[in-house]
Coordinates of C-alpha atoms in Angstrom, one line a residue:
X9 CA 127.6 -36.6 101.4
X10 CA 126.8 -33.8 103.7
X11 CA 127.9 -30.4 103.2
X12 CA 128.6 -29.4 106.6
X13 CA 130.1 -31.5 109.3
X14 CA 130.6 -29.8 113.0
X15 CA 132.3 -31.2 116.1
X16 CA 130.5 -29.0 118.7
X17 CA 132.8 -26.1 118.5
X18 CA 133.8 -26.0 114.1
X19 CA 131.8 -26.4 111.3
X20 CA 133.8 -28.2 108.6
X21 CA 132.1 -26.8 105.2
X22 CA 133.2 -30.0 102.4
X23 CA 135.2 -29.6 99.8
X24 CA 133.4 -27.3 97.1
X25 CA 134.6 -25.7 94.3
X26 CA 136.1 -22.1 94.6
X27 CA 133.6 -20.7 92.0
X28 CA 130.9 -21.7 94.0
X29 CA 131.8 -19.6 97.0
X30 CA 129.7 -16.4 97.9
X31 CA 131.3 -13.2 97.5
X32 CA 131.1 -12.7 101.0
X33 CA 132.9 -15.8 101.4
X34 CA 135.8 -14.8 99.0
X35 CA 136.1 -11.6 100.6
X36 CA 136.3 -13.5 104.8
X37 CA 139.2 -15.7 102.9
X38 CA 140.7 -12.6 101.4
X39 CA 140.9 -11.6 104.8
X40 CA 142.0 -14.1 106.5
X41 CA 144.6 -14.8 104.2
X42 CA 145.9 -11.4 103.8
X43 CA 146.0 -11.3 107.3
X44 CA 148.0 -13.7 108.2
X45 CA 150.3 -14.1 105.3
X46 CA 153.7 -12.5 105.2
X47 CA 154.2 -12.1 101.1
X48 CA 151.7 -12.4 98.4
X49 CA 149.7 -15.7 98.1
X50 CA 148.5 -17.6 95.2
X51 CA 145.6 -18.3 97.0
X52 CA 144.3 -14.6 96.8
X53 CA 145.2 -15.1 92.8
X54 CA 142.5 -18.1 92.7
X55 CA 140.0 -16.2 95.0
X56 CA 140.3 -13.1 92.3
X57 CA 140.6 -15.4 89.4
X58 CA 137.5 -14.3 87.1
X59 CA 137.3 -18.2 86.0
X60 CA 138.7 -20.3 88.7
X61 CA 137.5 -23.7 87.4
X62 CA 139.6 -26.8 88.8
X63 CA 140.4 -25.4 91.6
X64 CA 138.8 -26.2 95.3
X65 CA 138.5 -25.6 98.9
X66 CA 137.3 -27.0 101.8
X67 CA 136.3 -24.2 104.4
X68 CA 136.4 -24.2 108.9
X69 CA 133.9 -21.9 110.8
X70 CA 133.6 -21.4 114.3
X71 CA 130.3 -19.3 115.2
X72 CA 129.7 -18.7 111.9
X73 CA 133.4 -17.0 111.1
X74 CA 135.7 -18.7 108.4
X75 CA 139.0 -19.0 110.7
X76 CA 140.4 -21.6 108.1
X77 CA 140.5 -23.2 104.4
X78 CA 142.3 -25.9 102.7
X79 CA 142.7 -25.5 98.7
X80 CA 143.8 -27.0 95.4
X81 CA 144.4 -26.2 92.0
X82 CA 143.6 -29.0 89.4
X83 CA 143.4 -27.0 86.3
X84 CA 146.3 -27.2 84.2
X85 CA 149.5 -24.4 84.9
X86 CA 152.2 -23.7 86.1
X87 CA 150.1 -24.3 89.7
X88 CA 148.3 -27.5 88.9
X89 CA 148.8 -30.1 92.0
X90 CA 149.7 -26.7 94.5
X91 CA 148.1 -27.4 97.9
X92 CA 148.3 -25.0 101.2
X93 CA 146.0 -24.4 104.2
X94 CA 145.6 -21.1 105.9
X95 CA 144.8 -20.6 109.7
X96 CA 143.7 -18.1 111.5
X97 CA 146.4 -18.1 114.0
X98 CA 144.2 -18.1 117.2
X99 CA 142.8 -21.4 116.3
X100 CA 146.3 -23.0 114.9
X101 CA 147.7 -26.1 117.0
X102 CA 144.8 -27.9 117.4
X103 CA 144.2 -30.0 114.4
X104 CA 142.3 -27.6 112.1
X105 CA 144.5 -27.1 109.1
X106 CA 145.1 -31.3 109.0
X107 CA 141.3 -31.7 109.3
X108 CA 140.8 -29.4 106.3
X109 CA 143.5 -31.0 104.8
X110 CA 142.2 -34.8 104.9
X111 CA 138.6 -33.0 103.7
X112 CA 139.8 -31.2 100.8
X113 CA 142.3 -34.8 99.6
X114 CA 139.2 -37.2 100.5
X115 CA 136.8 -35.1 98.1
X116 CA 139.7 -35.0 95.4
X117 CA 140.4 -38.8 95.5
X118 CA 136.8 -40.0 94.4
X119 CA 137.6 -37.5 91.3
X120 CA 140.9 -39.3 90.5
X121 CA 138.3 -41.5 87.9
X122 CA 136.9 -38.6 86.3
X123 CA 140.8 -37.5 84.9
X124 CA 142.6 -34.3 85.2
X125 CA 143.2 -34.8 88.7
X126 CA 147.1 -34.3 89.3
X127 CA 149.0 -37.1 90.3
X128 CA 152.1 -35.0 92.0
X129 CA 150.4 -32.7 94.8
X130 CA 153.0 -30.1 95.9
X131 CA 153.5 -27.5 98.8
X132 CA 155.3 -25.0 100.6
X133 CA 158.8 -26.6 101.5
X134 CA 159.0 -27.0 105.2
X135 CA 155.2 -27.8 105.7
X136 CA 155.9 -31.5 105.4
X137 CA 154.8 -32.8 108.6
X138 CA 151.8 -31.4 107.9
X139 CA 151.4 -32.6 104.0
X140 CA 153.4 -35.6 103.2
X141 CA 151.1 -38.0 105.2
X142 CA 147.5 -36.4 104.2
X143 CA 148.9 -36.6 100.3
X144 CA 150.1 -39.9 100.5
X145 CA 147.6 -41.6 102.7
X146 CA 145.1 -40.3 100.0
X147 CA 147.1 -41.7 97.0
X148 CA 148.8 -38.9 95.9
X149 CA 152.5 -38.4 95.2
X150 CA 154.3 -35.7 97.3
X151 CA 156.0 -33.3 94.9
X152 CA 158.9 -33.3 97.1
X153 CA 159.4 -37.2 97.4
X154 CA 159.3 -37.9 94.6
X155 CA 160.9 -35.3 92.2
X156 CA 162.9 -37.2 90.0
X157 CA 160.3 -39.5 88.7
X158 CA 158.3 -36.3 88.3
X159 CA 161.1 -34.5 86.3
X160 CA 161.2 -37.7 84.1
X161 CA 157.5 -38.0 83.7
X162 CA 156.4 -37.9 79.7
X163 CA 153.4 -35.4 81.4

């Protein structure tokens, strides 16, 4: 599998573990996500998490600038299955967050073999036109869809 895929005008970084990102790479997504985030996100918690095994993103560029990230937590929590995509807002509207999205989903469902990959993926409410497909289509369960066989689950 390559690591880098670009259209021409975005470079789509594949899905790679958040441990493995650079310093300088946490601190762009910091950015970026502190930016353009109106309350505290969990996705600055994983970013400063001193041991963020199990959890993974898949990053955009456009002339060498991160603009936007898809991530996922796998470990187990309170936040194992949570899913969200931040965009720079210049670039939003024009495919980017779904195309992170189907990335980040594709790389986790050839792990679904290896076990502790979450069955139930689960999102801000509201965002469904953007999630619900991706999670499905890659053989997930959306949180949201289907709670009460989630509630009733012997997890």
């Amino acid at each position: 599998m390559k690591d880098k895929k670009s259209d021409g005008e975005y470079d789509l970084i594949k899905c790679r573990t958040i441990a493995s990102l650079t310093l300088e790479e946490r601190t762009a997504l910091m950015t970026l996500t502190h930016k353009h985030e109106n309350r505290r996100s969990l996705f600055q918690q994983w970013l400063r998490h001193p041991n963020p095994l199990g959890m993974y993103a898949t990053l955009v560029k456009r002339n060498g600038e991160i603009i936007a990230w898809a991530a996922v937590s796998t470990r187990d929590g309170w936040n194992k299955g949570t899913v969200g995509v931040c965009v720079n807002p210049e670039y939003r509207r024009k495919g980017i967050a779904r195309t992170a999205l189907y990335s980040l989903l594709e790389y986790l469902s050839t792990m679904k073999d290896e076990g502790g990959i979450p069955e139930y993926l689960i999102y801000n409410q509201g965002m469904e036109l953007l999630f619900r497909l991706p999670i499905e289509k890659h053989g997930f369960k959306d949180f949201y869809l289907h709670l009460d066989e989630y509630l009733t689950s012997p997890f």
